[in-house]
Amino acid sequence: MFSIAKNTVAKAKLVYNKKLNTYKLLVAFNVTQRNKKGQLMFPVQAKCNYVSGDIALADLHNTLLNAQKTLRTNNIVLVD
């Protein structure tokens, strides 16, 4: 049996929903491409490793903890 490394870095991005005044957390591994503005380009939502539902900003910490458990990694980095 093999073990998954707990230090694999995942990138996370908050997406704001103006209509509901909430956020959505997108987490993906291997996000390396940048657009013309220099921002990291995430895959479409269906291809992300973890996508939260609509959350309030106050619930971000609990959502990140849930993402760490689900993805079995301790390194989730929030990016712009």
CSV table of N, CA, C and O in Angstrom, one decimal:
chain,number,residue,atom,x,y,z
A,1,MET,N,0.8,-1.2,0.0
A,1,MET,CA,0.0,0.0,0.0
A,1,MET,C,0.9,1.2,0.0
A,1,MET,O,1.9,1.3,0.6
A,2,PHE,N,0.5,2.3,-0.7
A,2,PHE,CA,1.3,3.5,-0.7
A,2,PHE,C,0.6,4.6,0.1
A,2,PHE,O,-0.6,4.5,0.4
A,3,SER,N,1.3,5.6,0.4
A,3,SER,CA,0.7,6.7,1.2
A,3,SER,C,0.8,8.0,0.4
A,3,SER,O,1.8,8.2,-0.4
A,4,ILE,N,-0.2,8.8,0.5
A,4,ILE,CA,-0.2,10.1,-0.2
A,4,ILE,C,0.5,11.1,0.6
A,4,ILE,O,0.3,11.2,1.8
A,5,ALA,N,1.4,11.8,0.0
A,5,ALA,CA,2.2,12.8,0.7
A,5,ALA,C,1.2,13.9,1.2
A,5,ALA,O,0.4,14.4,0.5
A,6,LYS,N,1.4,14.3,2.5
A,6,LYS,CA,0.5,15.3,3.1
A,6,LYS,C,1.0,16.7,2.8
A,6,LYS,O,0.5,17.6,3.3
A,7,ASN,N,2.1,16.8,2.1
A,7,ASN,CA,2.6,18.2,1.8
A,7,ASN,C,2.5,18.6,0.4
A,7,ASN,O,3.2,19.5,0.0
A,8,THR,N,1.6,18.0,-0.4
A,8,THR,CA,1.4,18.4,-1.8
A,8,THR,C,0.7,19.7,-1.7
A,8,THR,O,-0.3,19.9,-1.1
A,9,VAL,N,1.2,20.7,-2.5
A,9,VAL,CA,0.6,22.0,-2.4
A,9,VAL,C,-0.6,22.1,-3.4
A,9,VAL,O,-0.5,21.8,-4.6
A,10,ALA,N,-1.6,22.7,-2.9
A,10,ALA,CA,-2.8,23.0,-3.7
A,10,ALA,C,-3.1,24.5,-3.7
A,10,ALA,O,-2.8,25.1,-2.7
A,11,LYS,N,-3.5,25.0,-4.8
A,11,LYS,CA,-3.8,26.4,-4.9
A,11,LYS,C,-5.3,26.6,-4.7
A,11,LYS,O,-6.1,25.8,-5.2
A,12,ALA,N,-5.7,27.6,-4.0
A,12,ALA,CA,-7.1,27.9,-3.8
A,12,ALA,C,-7.5,29.3,-4.2
A,12,ALA,O,-6.6,30.2,-4.1
A,13,LYS,N,-8.7,29.5,-4.6
A,13,LYS,CA,-9.1,30.8,-5.1
A,13,LYS,C,-10.6,31.1,-4.6
A,13,LYS,O,-11.4,30.1,-4.7
A,14,LEU,N,-10.9,32.3,-4.2
A,14,LEU,CA,-12.2,32.6,-3.8
A,14,LEU,C,-12.9,33.3,-5.0
A,14,LEU,O,-12.3,34.2,-5.6
A,15,VAL,N,-14.1,32.9,-5.3
A,15,VAL,CA,-14.9,33.5,-6.4
A,15,VAL,C,-16.1,34.1,-5.7
A,15,VAL,O,-16.8,33.5,-5.0
A,16,TYR,N,-16.3,35.4,-6.0
A,16,TYR,CA,-17.4,36.2,-5.4
A,16,TYR,C,-18.6,36.1,-6.2
A,16,TYR,O,-18.6,36.3,-7.4
A,17,ASN,N,-19.8,35.8,-5.6
A,17,ASN,CA,-21.1,35.8,-6.2
A,17,ASN,C,-21.8,37.1,-5.8
A,17,ASN,O,-22.3,37.1,-4.7
A,18,LYS,N,-21.9,38.0,-6.7
A,18,LYS,CA,-22.5,39.3,-6.4
A,18,LYS,C,-24.0,39.2,-6.1
A,18,LYS,O,-24.5,39.8,-5.2
A,19,LYS,N,-24.7,38.3,-6.8
A,19,LYS,CA,-26.1,38.1,-6.6
A,19,LYS,C,-26.5,37.6,-5.2
A,19,LYS,O,-27.4,38.1,-4.6
A,20,LEU,N,-25.7,36.7,-4.7
A,20,LEU,CA,-26.0,36.1,-3.4
A,20,LEU,C,-25.2,36.7,-2.3
A,20,LEU,O,-25.4,36.4,-1.1
A,21,ASN,N,-24.2,37.5,-2.6
A,21,ASN,CA,-23.3,38.1,-1.7
A,21,ASN,C,-22.5,37.0,-0.9
A,21,ASN,O,-22.4,37.1,0.4
A,22,THR,N,-22.1,36.0,-1.6
A,22,THR,CA,-21.4,34.9,-1.0
A,22,THR,C,-20.1,34.6,-1.8
A,22,THR,O,-19.9,35.1,-2.9
A,23,TYR,N,-19.3,33.7,-1.3
A,23,TYR,CA,-18.1,33.2,-2.0
A,23,TYR,C,-18.2,31.7,-2.3
A,23,TYR,O,-18.9,31.0,-1.6
A,24,LYS,N,-17.3,31.3,-3.2
A,24,LYS,CA,-17.2,29.9,-3.5
A,24,LYS,C,-15.7,29.6,-3.5
A,24,LYS,O,-14.9,30.4,-4.0
A,25,LEU,N,-15.2,28.6,-2.9
A,25,LEU,CA,-13.8,28.2,-2.8
A,25,LEU,C,-13.5,27.2,-3.8
A,25,LEU,O,-14.1,26.1,-3.9
A,26,LEU,N,-12.5,27.5,-4.7
A,26,LEU,CA,-12.1,26.5,-5.7
A,26,LEU,C,-10.7,26.1,-5.3
A,26,LEU,O,-9.8,27.0,-5.1
A,27,VAL,N,-10.4,24.8,-5.3
A,27,VAL,CA,-9.1,24.3,-4.9
A,27,VAL,C,-8.6,23.3,-6.0
A,27,VAL,O,-9.4,22.4,-6.4
A,28,ALA,N,-7.4,23.5,-6.5
A,28,ALA,CA,-6.9,22.6,-7.6
A,28,ALA,C,-5.4,22.4,-7.4
A,28,ALA,O,-4.7,23.3,-6.9
A,29,PHE,N,-4.9,21.2,-7.8
A,29,PHE,CA,-3.5,20.9,-7.8
A,29,PHE,C,-2.9,21.3,-9.2
A,29,PHE,O,-3.7,21.4,-10.1
A,30,ASN,N,-1.7,21.5,-9.3
A,30,ASN,CA,-1.0,21.7,-10.5
A,30,ASN,C,-1.5,22.9,-11.3
A,30,ASN,O,-1.7,22.9,-12.5
A,31,VAL,N,-1.8,24.0,-10.6
A,31,VAL,CA,-2.2,25.3,-11.3
A,31,VAL,C,-0.9,26.0,-11.5
A,31,VAL,O,-0.3,26.5,-10.6
A,32,THR,N,-0.5,26.1,-12.8
A,32,THR,CA,0.8,26.7,-13.1
A,32,THR,C,0.7,27.8,-14.2
A,32,THR,O,1.6,28.7,-14.3
A,33,GLN,N,-0.3,27.7,-15.0
A,33,GLN,CA,-0.4,28.7,-16.1
A,33,GLN,C,-0.9,30.0,-15.6
A,33,GLN,O,-1.7,30.1,-14.7
A,34,ARG,N,-0.4,31.1,-16.3
A,34,ARG,CA,-0.7,32.4,-15.9
A,34,ARG,C,-1.3,33.1,-17.1
A,34,ARG,O,-1.0,32.8,-18.3
A,35,ASN,N,-2.3,34.1,-16.9
A,35,ASN,CA,-2.8,34.8,-18.0
A,35,ASN,C,-2.0,36.1,-18.3
A,35,ASN,O,-0.9,36.2,-17.7
A,36,LYS,N,-2.4,36.9,-19.1
A,36,LYS,CA,-1.7,38.1,-19.5
A,36,LYS,C,-1.4,39.1,-18.3
A,36,LYS,O,-0.5,39.8,-18.3
A,37,LYS,N,-2.3,39.1,-17.4
A,37,LYS,CA,-2.2,40.0,-16.2
A,37,LYS,C,-1.3,39.4,-15.1
A,37,LYS,O,-1.0,40.0,-14.1
A,38,GLY,N,-0.8,38.1,-15.3
A,38,GLY,CA,0.1,37.5,-14.4
A,38,GLY,C,-0.7,36.7,-13.3
A,38,GLY,O,0.0,36.2,-12.4
A,39,GLN,N,-2.0,36.6,-13.4
A,39,GLN,CA,-2.8,35.8,-12.4
A,39,GLN,C,-2.8,34.4,-12.8
A,39,GLN,O,-2.8,34.0,-14.0
A,40,LEU,N,-2.8,33.5,-11.8
A,40,LEU,CA,-2.9,32.0,-12.1
A,40,LEU,C,-4.2,31.7,-12.7
A,40,LEU,O,-5.3,32.2,-12.3
A,41,MET,N,-4.2,30.8,-13.7
A,41,MET,CA,-5.5,30.4,-14.3
A,41,MET,C,-5.9,29.0,-13.7
A,41,MET,O,-5.2,28.0,-13.8
A,42,PHE,N,-7.1,29.0,-13.2
A,42,PHE,CA,-7.6,27.8,-12.6
A,42,PHE,C,-8.4,27.0,-13.7
A,42,PHE,O,-9.0,27.6,-14.6
A,43,PRO,N,-8.5,25.7,-13.6
A,43,PRO,CA,-9.3,25.0,-14.5
A,43,PRO,C,-10.8,25.3,-14.3
A,43,PRO,O,-11.2,25.9,-13.3
A,44,VAL,N,-11.7,24.9,-15.2
A,44,VAL,CA,-13.1,25.1,-15.0
A,44,VAL,C,-13.5,24.4,-13.7
A,44,VAL,O,-12.9,23.5,-13.3
A,45,GLN,N,-14.6,24.8,-13.2
A,45,GLN,CA,-15.1,24.3,-11.9
A,45,GLN,C,-15.3,22.8,-11.9
A,45,GLN,O,-14.9,22.2,-10.9
A,46,ALA,N,-15.7,22.2,-12.9
A,46,ALA,CA,-15.9,20.8,-13.0
A,46,ALA,C,-14.6,20.0,-12.9
A,46,ALA,O,-14.6,18.9,-12.5
A,47,LYS,N,-13.5,20.6,-13.3
A,47,LYS,CA,-12.2,20.0,-13.2
A,47,LYS,C,-11.3,20.3,-12.0
A,47,LYS,O,-10.2,19.8,-11.9
A,48,CYS,N,-11.8,21.1,-11.1
A,48,CYS,CA,-11.1,21.4,-9.9
A,48,CYS,C,-11.2,20.3,-8.9
A,48,CYS,O,-12.2,19.5,-9.0
A,49,ASN,N,-10.2,20.1,-8.1
A,49,ASN,CA,-10.2,19.0,-7.1
A,49,ASN,C,-11.2,19.2,-6.0
A,49,ASN,O,-11.7,18.2,-5.4
A,50,TYR,N,-11.5,20.4,-5.6
A,50,TYR,CA,-12.5,20.7,-4.6
A,50,TYR,C,-13.2,22.0,-4.9
A,50,TYR,O,-12.6,23.0,-5.2
A,51,VAL,N,-14.5,21.9,-4.8
A,51,VAL,CA,-15.3,23.1,-5.0
A,51,VAL,C,-16.3,23.2,-3.8
A,51,VAL,O,-17.1,22.3,-3.6
A,52,SER,N,-16.3,24.3,-3.1
A,52,SER,CA,-17.3,24.4,-2.0
A,52,SER,C,-18.6,24.9,-2.5
A,52,SER,O,-18.7,25.4,-3.6
A,53,GLY,N,-19.6,24.9,-1.7
A,53,GLY,CA,-20.9,25.5,-2.1
A,53,GLY,C,-20.7,27.0,-1.7
A,53,GLY,O,-19.6,27.5,-1.4
A,54,ASP,N,-21.8,27.7,-1.8
A,54,ASP,CA,-21.7,29.2,-1.5
A,54,ASP,C,-21.5,29.3,0.0
A,54,ASP,O,-22.3,28.7,0.8
A,55,ILE,N,-20.5,30.1,0.4
A,55,ILE,CA,-20.2,30.2,1.8
A,55,ILE,C,-20.0,31.7,2.1
A,55,ILE,O,-19.7,32.5,1.3
A,56,ALA,N,-20.3,32.1,3.4
A,56,ALA,CA,-20.0,33.4,3.9
A,56,ALA,C,-18.5,33.5,4.2
A,56,ALA,O,-17.8,32.5,4.4
A,57,LEU,N,-17.9,34.7,4.1
A,57,LEU,CA,-16.5,34.8,4.3
A,57,LEU,C,-16.1,34.4,5.7
A,57,LEU,O,-15.0,33.9,5.9
A,58,ALA,N,-17.0,34.5,6.7
A,58,ALA,CA,-16.7,34.0,8.1
A,58,ALA,C,-16.6,32.5,8.2
A,58,ALA,O,-15.9,32.0,9.1
A,59,ASP,N,-17.1,31.8,7.2
A,59,ASP,CA,-17.0,30.3,7.2
A,59,ASP,C,-15.8,29.8,6.4
A,59,ASP,O,-15.7,28.6,6.2
A,60,LEU,N,-14.9,30.7,6.0
A,60,LEU,CA,-13.8,30.3,5.1
A,60,LEU,C,-12.9,29.3,5.9
A,60,LEU,O,-12.4,28.3,5.3
A,61,HIS,N,-12.6,29.6,7.1
A,61,HIS,CA,-11.7,28.7,7.9
A,61,HIS,C,-12.2,27.3,8.0
A,61,HIS,O,-11.5,26.3,7.7
A,62,ASN,N,-13.5,27.1,8.3
A,62,ASN,CA,-14.0,25.8,8.4
A,62,ASN,C,-14.1,25.1,7.0
A,62,ASN,O,-13.8,23.9,6.9
A,63,THR,N,-14.3,25.8,6.0
A,63,THR,CA,-14.3,25.3,4.6
A,63,THR,C,-12.9,24.8,4.2
A,63,THR,O,-12.7,23.8,3.6
A,64,LEU,N,-11.9,25.6,4.6
A,64,LEU,CA,-10.5,25.2,4.3
A,64,LEU,C,-10.1,23.9,5.0
A,64,LEU,O,-9.4,23.1,4.5
A,65,LEU,N,-10.5,23.8,6.3
A,65,LEU,CA,-10.3,22.6,7.0
A,65,LEU,C,-10.9,21.4,6.4
A,65,LEU,O,-10.3,20.3,6.3
A,66,ASN,N,-12.2,21.6,5.9
A,66,ASN,CA,-12.9,20.5,5.2
A,66,ASN,C,-12.2,20.1,3.9
A,66,ASN,O,-12.0,18.9,3.6
A,67,ALA,N,-11.7,21.1,3.2
A,67,ALA,CA,-10.9,20.8,2.0
A,67,ALA,C,-9.6,20.1,2.2
A,67,ALA,O,-9.3,19.1,1.5
A,68,GLN,N,-8.9,20.4,3.3
A,68,GLN,CA,-7.7,19.7,3.7
A,68,GLN,C,-8.0,18.2,4.0
A,68,GLN,O,-7.3,17.4,3.6
A,69,LYS,N,-9.1,18.0,4.7
A,69,LYS,CA,-9.4,16.6,5.0
A,69,LYS,C,-9.8,15.8,3.8
A,69,LYS,O,-9.4,14.7,3.6
A,70,THR,N,-10.6,16.5,2.9
A,70,THR,CA,-11.1,15.8,1.7
A,70,THR,C,-9.9,15.5,0.7
A,70,THR,O,-9.8,14.4,0.2
A,71,LEU,N,-9.0,16.5,0.6
A,71,LEU,CA,-7.9,16.3,-0.4
A,71,LEU,C,-6.7,15.7,0.2
A,71,LEU,O,-5.7,15.4,-0.5
A,72,ARG,N,-6.7,15.4,1.5
A,72,ARG,CA,-5.6,14.8,2.3
A,72,ARG,C,-4.3,15.6,2.1
A,72,ARG,O,-3.2,15.0,1.7
A,73,THR,N,-4.3,16.9,2.2
A,73,THR,CA,-3.1,17.7,2.2
A,73,THR,C,-3.2,18.8,3.2
A,73,THR,O,-4.3,19.2,3.6
A,74,ASN,N,-2.1,19.2,3.7
A,74,ASN,CA,-2.0,20.3,4.7
A,74,ASN,C,-1.6,21.6,4.2
A,74,ASN,O,-1.5,22.6,4.9
A,75,ASN,N,-1.3,21.7,2.9
A,75,ASN,CA,-0.8,22.9,2.2
A,75,ASN,C,-1.8,23.4,1.2
A,75,ASN,O,-1.7,23.0,0.0
A,76,ILE,N,-2.6,24.3,1.6
A,76,ILE,CA,-3.5,24.9,0.7
A,76,ILE,C,-3.2,26.4,0.7
A,76,ILE,O,-3.2,27.0,1.8
A,77,VAL,N,-2.8,27.0,-0.4
A,77,VAL,CA,-2.4,28.3,-0.5
A,77,VAL,C,-3.4,29.1,-1.3
A,77,VAL,O,-3.8,28.8,-2.4
A,78,LEU,N,-3.9,30.2,-0.6
A,78,LEU,CA,-4.9,31.1,-1.3
A,78,LEU,C,-4.1,32.0,-2.2
A,78,LEU,O,-3.1,32.6,-1.8
A,79,VAL,N,-4.6,32.1,-3.4
A,79,VAL,CA,-3.9,33.0,-4.4
A,79,VAL,C,-5.0,34.0,-5.0
A,79,VAL,O,-6.2,33.8,-4.8
A,80,ASP,N,-4.5,35.0,-5.7
A,80,ASP,CA,-5.4,36.0,-6.3
A,80,ASP,C,-6.0,35.5,-7.6
A,80,ASP,O,-5.4,34.8,-8.3
